[in-house]
CSV table of C-alpha atoms in Angstrom, one decimal:
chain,number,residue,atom,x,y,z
Z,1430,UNK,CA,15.8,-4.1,-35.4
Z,1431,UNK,CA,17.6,-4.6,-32.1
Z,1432,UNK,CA,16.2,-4.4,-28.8
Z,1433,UNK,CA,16.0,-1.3,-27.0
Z,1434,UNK,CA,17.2,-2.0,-23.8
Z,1435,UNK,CA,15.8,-1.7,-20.4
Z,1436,UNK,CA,15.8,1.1,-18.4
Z,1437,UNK,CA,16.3,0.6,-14.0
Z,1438,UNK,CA,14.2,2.0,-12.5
Z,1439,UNK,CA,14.5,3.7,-8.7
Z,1440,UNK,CA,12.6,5.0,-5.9
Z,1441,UNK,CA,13.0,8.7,-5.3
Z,1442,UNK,CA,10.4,9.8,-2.7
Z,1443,UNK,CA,7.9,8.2,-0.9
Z,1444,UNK,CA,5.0,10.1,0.6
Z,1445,UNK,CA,2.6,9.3,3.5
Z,1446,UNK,CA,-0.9,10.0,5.1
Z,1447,UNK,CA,-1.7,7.6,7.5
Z,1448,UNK,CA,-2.6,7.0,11.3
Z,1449,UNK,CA,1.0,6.5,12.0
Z,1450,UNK,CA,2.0,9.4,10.5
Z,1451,UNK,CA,1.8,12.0,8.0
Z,1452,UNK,CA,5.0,12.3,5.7
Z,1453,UNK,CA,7.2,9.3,5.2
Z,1454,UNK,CA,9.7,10.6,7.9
Z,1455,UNK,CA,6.7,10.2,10.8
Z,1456,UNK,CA,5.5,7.2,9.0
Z,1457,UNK,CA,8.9,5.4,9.3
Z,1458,UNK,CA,9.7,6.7,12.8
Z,1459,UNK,CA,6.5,4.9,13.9
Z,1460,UNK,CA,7.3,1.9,12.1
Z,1461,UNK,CA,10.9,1.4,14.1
Z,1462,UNK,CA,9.0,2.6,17.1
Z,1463,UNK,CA,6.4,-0.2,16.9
Z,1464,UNK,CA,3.4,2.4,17.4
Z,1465,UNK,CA,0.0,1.5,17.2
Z,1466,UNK,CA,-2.3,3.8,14.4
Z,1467,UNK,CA,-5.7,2.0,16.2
Z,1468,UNK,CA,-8.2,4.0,18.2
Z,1469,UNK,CA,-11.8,4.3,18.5
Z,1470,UNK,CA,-13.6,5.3,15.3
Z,1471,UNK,CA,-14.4,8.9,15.2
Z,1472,UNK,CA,-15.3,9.0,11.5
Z,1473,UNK,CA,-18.7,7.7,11.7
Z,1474,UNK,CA,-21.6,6.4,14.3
Z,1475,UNK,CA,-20.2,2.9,15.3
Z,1476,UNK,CA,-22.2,2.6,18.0
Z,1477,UNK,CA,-24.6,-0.2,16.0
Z,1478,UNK,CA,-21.1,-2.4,15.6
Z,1479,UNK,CA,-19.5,-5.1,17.6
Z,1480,UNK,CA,-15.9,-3.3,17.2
Z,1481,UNK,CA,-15.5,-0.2,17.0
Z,1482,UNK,CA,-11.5,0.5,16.2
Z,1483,UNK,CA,-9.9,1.2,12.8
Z,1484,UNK,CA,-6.7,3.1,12.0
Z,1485,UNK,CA,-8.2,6.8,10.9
Z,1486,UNK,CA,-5.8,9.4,10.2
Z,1487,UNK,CA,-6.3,12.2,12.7
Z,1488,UNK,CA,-5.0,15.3,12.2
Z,1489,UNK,CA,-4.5,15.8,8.5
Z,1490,UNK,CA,-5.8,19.1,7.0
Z,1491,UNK,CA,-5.7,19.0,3.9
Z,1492,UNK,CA,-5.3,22.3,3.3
Z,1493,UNK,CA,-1.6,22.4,5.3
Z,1494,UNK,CA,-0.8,20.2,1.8
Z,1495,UNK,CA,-2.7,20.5,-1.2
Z,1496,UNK,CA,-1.7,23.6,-3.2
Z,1497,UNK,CA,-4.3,22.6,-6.3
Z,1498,UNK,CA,-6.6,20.3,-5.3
Z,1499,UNK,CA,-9.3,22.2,-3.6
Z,1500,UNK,CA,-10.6,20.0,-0.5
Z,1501,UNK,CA,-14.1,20.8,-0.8
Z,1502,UNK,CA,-14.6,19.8,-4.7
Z,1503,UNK,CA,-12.5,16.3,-3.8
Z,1504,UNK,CA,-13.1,13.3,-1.7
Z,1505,UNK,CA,-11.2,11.9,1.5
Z,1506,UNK,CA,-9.6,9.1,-0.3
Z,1507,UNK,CA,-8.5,11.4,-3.1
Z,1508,UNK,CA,-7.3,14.6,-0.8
Z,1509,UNK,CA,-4.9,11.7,0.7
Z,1510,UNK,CA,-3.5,10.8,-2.8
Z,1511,UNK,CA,-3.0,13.9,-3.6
Z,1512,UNK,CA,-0.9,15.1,-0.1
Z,1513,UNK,CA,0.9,12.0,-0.5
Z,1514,UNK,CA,2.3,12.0,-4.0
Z,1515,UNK,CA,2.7,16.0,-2.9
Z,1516,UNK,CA,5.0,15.0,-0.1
Z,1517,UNK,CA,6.7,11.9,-2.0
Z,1518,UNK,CA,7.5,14.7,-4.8
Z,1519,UNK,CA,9.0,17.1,-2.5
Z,1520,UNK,CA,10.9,13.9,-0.4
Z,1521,UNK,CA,12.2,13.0,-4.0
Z,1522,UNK,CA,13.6,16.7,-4.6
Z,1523,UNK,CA,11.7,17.7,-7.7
Z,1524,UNK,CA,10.6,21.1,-8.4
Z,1525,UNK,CA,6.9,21.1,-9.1
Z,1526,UNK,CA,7.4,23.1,-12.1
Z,1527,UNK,CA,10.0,21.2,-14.1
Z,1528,UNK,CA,8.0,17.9,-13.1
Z,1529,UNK,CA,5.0,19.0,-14.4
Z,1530,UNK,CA,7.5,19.7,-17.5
Z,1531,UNK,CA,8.5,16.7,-17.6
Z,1532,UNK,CA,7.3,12.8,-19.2
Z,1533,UNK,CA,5.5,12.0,-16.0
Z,1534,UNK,CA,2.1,10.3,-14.8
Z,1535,UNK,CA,0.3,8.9,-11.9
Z,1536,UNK,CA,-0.7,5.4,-11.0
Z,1537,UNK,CA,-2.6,5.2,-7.8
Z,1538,UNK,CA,-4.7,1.9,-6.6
Z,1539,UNK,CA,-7.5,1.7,-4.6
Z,1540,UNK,CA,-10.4,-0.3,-3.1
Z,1541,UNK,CA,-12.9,1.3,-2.5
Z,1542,UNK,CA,-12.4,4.2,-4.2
Z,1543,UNK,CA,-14.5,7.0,-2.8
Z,1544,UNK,CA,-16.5,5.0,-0.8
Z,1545,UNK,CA,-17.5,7.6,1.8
Z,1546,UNK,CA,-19.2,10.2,-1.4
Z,1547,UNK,CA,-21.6,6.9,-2.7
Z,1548,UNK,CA,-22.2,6.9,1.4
Z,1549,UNK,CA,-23.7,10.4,1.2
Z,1550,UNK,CA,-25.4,10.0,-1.7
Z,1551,UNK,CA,-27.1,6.5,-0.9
Z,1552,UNK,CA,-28.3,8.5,2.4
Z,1553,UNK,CA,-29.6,11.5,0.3
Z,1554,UNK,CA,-31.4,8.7,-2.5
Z,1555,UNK,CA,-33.0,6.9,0.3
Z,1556,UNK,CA,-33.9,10.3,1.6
Z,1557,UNK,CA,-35.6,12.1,-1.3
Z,1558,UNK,CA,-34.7,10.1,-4.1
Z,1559,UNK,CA,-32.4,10.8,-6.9
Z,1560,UNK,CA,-33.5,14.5,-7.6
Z,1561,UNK,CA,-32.3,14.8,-4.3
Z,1562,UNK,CA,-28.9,14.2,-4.7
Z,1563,UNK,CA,-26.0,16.7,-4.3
Z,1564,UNK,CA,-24.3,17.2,-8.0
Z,1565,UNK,CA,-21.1,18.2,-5.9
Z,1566,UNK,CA,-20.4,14.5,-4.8
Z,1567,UNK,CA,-22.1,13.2,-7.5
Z,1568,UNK,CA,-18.6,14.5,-9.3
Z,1569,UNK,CA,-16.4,13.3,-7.4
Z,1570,UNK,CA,-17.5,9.8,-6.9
Z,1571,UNK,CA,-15.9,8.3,-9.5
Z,1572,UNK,CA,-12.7,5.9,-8.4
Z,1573,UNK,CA,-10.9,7.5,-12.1
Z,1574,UNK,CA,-10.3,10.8,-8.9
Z,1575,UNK,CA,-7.7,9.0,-7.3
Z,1576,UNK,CA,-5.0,9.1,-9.6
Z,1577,UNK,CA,-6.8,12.5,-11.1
Z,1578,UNK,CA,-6.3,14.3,-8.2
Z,1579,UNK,CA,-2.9,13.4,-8.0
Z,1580,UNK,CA,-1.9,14.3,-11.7
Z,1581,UNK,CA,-3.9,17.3,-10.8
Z,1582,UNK,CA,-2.4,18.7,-7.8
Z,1583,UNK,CA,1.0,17.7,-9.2
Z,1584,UNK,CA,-0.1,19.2,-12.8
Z,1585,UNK,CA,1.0,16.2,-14.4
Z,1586,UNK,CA,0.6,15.6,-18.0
Z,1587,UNK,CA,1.1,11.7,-18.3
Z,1588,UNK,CA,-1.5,9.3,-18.5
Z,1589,UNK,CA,-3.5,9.1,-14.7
Z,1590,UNK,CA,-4.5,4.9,-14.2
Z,1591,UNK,CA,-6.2,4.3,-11.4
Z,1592,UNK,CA,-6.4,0.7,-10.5
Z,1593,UNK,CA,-9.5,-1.1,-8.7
Z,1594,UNK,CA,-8.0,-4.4,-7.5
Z,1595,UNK,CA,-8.8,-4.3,-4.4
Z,1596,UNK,CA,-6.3,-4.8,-1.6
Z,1597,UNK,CA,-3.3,-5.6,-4.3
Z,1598,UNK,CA,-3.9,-2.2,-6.3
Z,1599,UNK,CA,-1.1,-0.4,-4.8
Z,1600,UNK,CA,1.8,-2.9,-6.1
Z,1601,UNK,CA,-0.5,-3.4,-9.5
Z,1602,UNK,CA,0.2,0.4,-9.7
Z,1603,UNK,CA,4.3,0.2,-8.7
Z,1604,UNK,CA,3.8,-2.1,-11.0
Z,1605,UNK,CA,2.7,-0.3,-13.9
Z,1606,UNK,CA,4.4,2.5,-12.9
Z,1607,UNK,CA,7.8,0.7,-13.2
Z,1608,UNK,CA,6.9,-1.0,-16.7
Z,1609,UNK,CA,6.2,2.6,-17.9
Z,1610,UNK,CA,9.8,4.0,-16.9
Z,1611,UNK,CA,11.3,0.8,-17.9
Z,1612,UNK,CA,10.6,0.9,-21.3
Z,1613,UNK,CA,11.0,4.8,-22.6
Z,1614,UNK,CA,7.2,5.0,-22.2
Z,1615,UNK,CA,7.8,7.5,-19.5
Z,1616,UNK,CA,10.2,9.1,-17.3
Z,1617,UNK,CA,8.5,9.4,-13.9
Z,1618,UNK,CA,5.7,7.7,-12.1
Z,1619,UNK,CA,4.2,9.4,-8.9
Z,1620,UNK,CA,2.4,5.8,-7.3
Z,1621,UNK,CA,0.6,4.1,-4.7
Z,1622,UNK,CA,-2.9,4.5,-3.7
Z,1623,UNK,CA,-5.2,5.4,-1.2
Z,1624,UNK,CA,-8.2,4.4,0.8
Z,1625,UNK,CA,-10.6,6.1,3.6
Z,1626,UNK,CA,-12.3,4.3,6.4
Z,1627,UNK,CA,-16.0,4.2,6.1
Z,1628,UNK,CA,-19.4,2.8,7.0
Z,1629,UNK,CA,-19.5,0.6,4.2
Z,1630,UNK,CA,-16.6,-0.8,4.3
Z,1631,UNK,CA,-16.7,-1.4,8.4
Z,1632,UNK,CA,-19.8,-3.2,7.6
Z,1633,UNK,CA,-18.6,-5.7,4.9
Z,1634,UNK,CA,-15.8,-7.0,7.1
Z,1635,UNK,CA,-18.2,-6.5,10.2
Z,1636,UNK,CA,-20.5,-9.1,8.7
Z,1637,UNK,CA,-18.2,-11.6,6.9
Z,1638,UNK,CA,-16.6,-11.4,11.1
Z,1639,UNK,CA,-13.5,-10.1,10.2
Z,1640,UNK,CA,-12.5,-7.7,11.9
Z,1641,UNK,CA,-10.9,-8.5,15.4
Z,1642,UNK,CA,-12.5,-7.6,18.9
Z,1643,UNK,CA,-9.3,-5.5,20.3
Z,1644,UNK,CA,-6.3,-5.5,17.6
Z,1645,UNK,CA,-5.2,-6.9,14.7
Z,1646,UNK,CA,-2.3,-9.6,15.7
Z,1647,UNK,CA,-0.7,-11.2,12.5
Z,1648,UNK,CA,0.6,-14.7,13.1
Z,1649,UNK,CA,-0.7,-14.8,16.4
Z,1650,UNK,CA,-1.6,-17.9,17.8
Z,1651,UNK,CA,-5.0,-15.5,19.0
Z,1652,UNK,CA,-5.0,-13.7,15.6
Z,1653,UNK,CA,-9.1,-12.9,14.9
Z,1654,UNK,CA,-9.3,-10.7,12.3
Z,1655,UNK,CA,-8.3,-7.2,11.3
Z,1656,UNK,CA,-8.4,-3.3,11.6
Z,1657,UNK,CA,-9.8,-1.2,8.8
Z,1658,UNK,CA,-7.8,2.3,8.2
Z,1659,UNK,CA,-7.0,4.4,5.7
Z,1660,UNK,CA,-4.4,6.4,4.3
Z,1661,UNK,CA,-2.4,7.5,1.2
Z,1662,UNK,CA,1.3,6.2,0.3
Z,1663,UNK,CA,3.1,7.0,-2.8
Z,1664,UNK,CA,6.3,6.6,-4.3
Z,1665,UNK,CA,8.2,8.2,-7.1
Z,1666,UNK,CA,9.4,6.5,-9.3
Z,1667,UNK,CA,11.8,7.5,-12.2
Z,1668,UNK,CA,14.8,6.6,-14.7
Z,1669,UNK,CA,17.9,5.5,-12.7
Z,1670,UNK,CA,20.3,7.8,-15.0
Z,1671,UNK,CA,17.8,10.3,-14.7
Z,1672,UNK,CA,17.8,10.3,-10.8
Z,1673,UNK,CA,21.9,9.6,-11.0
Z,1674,UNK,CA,22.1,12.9,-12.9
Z,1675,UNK,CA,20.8,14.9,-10.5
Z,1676,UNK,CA,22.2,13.6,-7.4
Z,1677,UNK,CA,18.6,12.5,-6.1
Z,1678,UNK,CA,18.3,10.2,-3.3
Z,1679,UNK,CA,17.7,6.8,-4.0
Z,1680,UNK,CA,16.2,4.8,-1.6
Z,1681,UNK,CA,15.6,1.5,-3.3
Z,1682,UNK,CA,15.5,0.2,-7.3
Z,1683,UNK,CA,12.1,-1.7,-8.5
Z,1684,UNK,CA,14.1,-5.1,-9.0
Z,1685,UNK,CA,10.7,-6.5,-10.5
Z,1686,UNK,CA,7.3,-7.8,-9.9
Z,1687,UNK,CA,4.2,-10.3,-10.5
Z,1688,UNK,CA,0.7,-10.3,-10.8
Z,1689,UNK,CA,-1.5,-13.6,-10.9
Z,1690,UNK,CA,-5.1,-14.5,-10.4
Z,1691,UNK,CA,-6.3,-17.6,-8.4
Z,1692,UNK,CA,-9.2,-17.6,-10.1
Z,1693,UNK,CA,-10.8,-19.9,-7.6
Z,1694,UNK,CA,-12.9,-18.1,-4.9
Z,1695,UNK,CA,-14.2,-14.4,-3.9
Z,1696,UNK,CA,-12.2,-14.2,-0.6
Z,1697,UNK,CA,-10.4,-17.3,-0.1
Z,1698,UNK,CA,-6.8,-16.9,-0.6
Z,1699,UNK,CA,-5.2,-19.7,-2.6
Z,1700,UNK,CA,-1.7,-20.9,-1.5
Z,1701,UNK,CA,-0.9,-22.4,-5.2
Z,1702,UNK,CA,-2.0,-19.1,-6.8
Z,1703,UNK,CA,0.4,-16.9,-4.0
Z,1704,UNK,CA,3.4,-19.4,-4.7
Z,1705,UNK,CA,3.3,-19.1,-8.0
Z,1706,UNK,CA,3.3,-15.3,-7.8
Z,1707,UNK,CA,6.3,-15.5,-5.5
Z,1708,UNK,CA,8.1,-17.3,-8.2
Z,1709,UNK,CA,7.0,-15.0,-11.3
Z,1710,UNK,CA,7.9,-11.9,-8.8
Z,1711,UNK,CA,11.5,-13.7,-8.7
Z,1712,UNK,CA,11.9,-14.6,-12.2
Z,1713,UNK,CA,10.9,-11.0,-13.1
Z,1714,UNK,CA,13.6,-9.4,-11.0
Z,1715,UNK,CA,16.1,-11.9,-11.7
Z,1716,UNK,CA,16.5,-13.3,-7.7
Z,1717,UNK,CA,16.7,-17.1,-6.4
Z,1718,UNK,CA,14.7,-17.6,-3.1
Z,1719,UNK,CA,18.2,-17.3,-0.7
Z,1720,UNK,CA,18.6,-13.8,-2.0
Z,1721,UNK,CA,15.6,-12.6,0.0
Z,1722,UNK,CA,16.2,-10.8,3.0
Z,1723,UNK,CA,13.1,-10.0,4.2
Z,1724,UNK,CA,9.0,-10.2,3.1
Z,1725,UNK,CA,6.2,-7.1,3.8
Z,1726,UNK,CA,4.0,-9.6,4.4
Z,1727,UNK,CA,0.1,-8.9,3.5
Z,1728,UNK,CA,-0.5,-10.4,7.1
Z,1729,UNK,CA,-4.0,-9.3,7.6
Z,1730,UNK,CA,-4.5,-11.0,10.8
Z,1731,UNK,CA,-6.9,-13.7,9.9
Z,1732,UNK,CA,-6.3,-17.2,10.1
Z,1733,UNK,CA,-7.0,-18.0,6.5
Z,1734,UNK,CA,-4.9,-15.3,5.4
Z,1735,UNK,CA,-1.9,-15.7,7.6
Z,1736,UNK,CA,-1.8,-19.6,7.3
Z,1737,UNK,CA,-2.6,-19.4,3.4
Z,1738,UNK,CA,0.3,-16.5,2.8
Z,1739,UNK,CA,3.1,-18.5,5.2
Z,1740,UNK,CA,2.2,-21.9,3.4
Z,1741,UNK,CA,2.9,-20.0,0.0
Z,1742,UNK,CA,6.1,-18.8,1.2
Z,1743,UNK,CA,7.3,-22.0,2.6
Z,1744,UNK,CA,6.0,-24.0,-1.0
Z,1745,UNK,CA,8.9,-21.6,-2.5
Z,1746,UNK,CA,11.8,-21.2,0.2
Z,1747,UNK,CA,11.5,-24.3,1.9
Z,1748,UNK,CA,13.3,-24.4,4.9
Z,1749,UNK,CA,15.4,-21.0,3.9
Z,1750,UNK,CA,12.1,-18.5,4.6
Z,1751,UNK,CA,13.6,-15.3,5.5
Z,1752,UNK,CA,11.8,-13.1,8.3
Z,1753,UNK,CA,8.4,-12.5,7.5
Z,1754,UNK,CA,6.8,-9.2,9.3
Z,1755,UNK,CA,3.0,-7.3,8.9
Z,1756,UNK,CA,3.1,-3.6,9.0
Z,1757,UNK,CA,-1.0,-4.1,9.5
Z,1758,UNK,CA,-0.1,-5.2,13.3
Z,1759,UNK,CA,0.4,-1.3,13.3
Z,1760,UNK,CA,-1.4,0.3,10.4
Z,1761,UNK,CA,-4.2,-1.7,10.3
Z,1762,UNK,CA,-5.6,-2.4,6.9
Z,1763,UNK,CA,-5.8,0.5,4.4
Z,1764,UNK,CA,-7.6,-1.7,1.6
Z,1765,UNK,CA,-5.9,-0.3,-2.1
Z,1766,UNK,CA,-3.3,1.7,0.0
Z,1767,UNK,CA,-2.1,-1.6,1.9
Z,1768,UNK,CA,0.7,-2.5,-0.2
Z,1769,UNK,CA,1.6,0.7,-0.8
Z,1770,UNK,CA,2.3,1.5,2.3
Z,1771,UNK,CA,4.3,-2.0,2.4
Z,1772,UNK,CA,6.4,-0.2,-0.1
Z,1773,UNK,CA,7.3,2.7,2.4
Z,1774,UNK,CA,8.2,-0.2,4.9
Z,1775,UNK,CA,10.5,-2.1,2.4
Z,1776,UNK,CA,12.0,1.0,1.0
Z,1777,UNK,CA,12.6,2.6,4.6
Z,1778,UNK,CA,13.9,-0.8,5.5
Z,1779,UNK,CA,16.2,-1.1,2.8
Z,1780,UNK,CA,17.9,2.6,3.4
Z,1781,UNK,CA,17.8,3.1,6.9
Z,1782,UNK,CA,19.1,-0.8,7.9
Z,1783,UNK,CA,16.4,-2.4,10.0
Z,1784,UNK,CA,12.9,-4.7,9.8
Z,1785,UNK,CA,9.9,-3.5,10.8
Z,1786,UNK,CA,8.2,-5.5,13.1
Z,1787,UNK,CA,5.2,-7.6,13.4
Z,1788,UNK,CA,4.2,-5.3,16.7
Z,1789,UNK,CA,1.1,-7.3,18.2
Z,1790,UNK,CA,2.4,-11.0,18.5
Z,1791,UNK,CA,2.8,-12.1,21.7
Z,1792,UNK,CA,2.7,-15.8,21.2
Z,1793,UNK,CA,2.9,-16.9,17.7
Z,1794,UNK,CA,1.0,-19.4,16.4
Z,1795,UNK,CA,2.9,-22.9,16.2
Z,1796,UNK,CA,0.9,-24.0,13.3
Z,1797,UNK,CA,2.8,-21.7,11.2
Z,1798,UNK,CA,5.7,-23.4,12.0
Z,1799,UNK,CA,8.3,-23.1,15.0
Z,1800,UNK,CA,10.9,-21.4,12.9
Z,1801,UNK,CA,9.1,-18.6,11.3
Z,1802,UNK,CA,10.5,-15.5,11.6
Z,1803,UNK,CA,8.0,-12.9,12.1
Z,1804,UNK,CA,10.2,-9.9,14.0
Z,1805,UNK,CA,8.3,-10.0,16.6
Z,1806,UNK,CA,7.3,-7.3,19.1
Z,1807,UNK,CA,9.7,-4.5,18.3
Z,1808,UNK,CA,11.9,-3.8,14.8
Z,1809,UNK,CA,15.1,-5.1,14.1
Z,1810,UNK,CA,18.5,-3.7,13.2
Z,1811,UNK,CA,19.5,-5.6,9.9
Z,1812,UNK,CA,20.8,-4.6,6.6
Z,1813,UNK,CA,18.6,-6.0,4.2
Z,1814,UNK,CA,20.1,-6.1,0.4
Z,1815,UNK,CA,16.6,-7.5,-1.5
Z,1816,UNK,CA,13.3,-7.0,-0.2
Z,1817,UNK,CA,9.4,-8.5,-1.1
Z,1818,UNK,CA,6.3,-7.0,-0.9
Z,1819,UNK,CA,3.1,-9.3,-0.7
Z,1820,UNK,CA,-0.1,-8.0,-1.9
Z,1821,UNK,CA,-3.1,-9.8,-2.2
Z,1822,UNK,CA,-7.3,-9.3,-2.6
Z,1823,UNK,CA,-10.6,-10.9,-2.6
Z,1824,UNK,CA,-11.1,-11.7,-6.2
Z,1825,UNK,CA,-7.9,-13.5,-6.1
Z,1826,UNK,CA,-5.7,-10.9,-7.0
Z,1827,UNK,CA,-2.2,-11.3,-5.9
Z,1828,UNK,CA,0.7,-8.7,-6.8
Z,1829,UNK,CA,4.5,-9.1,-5.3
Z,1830,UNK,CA,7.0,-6.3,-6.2
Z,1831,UNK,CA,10.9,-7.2,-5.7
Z,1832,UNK,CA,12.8,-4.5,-4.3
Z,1833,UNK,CA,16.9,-4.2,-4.4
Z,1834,UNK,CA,19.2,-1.7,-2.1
Z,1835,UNK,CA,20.6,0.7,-4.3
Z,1836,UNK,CA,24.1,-0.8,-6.1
């Protein structure tokens, strides 16, 4: 029998809850405006911690965007899922009623899933022991929410995969999501992924000293660490005919992507196992290394990360590497939303002509090499044609999605 063959697949909407911004337009306004999403943690006591910064989102209500989802029954990483696929869909131009009529599903990633529920249930354990415990969280503390509040609130009948690799989930999910469309499985994808800021996770980086003093400053010569934050970014995704047909936006096409495991260590990054990703991400979309116009870096802000990442990059370009910029110098790190929201950034960058910058370097570090690129300061008027987004997680995981300007 011969081959069916392979459907494009483009980027329709994109969607946005985060401390720069709610709704892609705010999110990407911030972005070319180099705005900082850090401020003092409100969410919690933090008083016990060294550092006391993370990028929260302030001022979303869920209720302003979720029509289905009802707040109370959900949790905070979930109710951001949900408003962001919601304002992705409507971005994209879909009308809820024939989407929900239509081959679609979800694919959201996530870290920590909803971290801040097991939080207030641990408390309520320790308190008075499991007969104690609230069955109303005890329900929505499983991470399987994420993408089910999102098929929910969009009624979507499609499978809902919610993916747990860590700070990589988001482009695991693009991923996915683009495999689905590709091959007739499905028609639209609404994905991304989501995260919320908690105790918990504060405290993991807190203790492992990885979170910096003041702000996050990827590629820094002073670079100490990073910012937790949270958020929710999605995209949707869907058949390039499909989207031709009825005149939709498109603001970039899925070109391709890779997933690898170093397989090595828990947290250290691995610059064989990132360079070999880069290639695979290449192969899969069909590029060579000069047609790169610009990398999302994961640029955490840590010097193993930073060093590790820009190593990888230079193992594959060699003395071509395009500019390299980290949207965390911003954002801060949303864990399973992280390259998700790098996504937003390549798409935006792609459609509106520009790269985002690395906002917090002031003098960057000369082991990475004089020549790197890393848009320092304040974005950049450029018309990038093909774009990369880095995503990488303890565990190893590593997950680079190739995007193209539409042709």
């Amino acid at each position: 029998m011969p081959e069916t063959a392979l459907r494009r697949v483009a980027v329709t909407g994109l969607g946005a809850v985060s401390s720069l911004g709610i709704g892609a337009r705010a999110f990407t306004e911030s972005l070319r405006a180099a705005r900082s999403g850090i401020s003092p943690i409100r969410s919690f006591d933090a008083s016990g911690f060294d550092h006391t910064q993370a990028g929260e989102v302030h001022g979303f209500l869920p209720g302003e965007h979720l029509k289905r989802v009802t707040p109370d029954r959900w949790g905070r990483s979930s109710q951001f899922a949900a408003a962001a696929a919601r304002l992705a869909v409507e971005d994209a131009g879909w009308d809820p009623k024939e989407l929900s009529a239509a081959r679609a599903g979800s694919a959201m990633g996530t870290t920590n899933g909803e971290a801040r529920v097991f939080q207030q249930l641990t408390e309520q354990w320790l308190g008075t022991g499991p007969n104690g415990l609230d069955p109303r969280l005890v329900v929505q503390a499983s991470a399987d929410r994420i993408a089910a509040a999102v098929s929910t609130e969009l009624r979507l009948r499609g499978e809902a995969q919610t993916f747990g690799t860590a700070c990589a989930a988001s482009n695991y999910a693009i991923g996915y999501g683009s495999d689905q469309i590709r091959t007739g499985t499905t028609d639209v994808m609404v994905v991304g992924g989501a995260d919320a800021v908690n105790r918990a996770t504060h405290a993991g980086f807190h203790r492992l000293g990885a979170i910096a003093p003041e702000m996050c400053r990827p590629f820094d010569k002073e670079r100490a660490g990073i910012m937790t934050a949270e958020g929710g970014a999605a995209l949707v995704l869907e058949a390039w005919d499909s989207a031709v047909a009825r005149g939709a936006r498109i603001y970039a096409e899925v070109l391709g992507y890779a997933i690898t495991c170093d397989a090595k260590h828990p947290t250290q990054p691995d610059r064989n196992g990132i360079a070999e990703c880069i290639r695979r991400a290449h192969r899969s979309a069909a590029v060579k290394p000069d047609e790169i116009d610009y990398i999302c870096a994961h640029g955490t802000g840590t010097i193993a990360n930073d060093s590790t990442e820009v190593a990888a990059v230079r193992e594959v370009f060699g003395d071509e590497v395009p500019p390299v910029s980290s949207i965390k110098s911003m954002l801060g790190h949303t864990m399973g939303a992280a390259s998700g929201f790098g996504a937003l950034a390549c798409c935006a960058a792609l459609h509106e002509g520009f790269l985002p910058p690395t906002a917090t370097v002031r003098t960057p570090d000369p082991a990475l090499g004089s020549d790197l690129d890393c848009v320092a300061g304040e974005a950049r008027e450029a018309r990038p044609r093909i774009v990369e987004n880095h995503g990488f997680a303890f565990g190893g995981n590593n997950a680079i999605v190739i995007l193209g300007r539409p042709q």
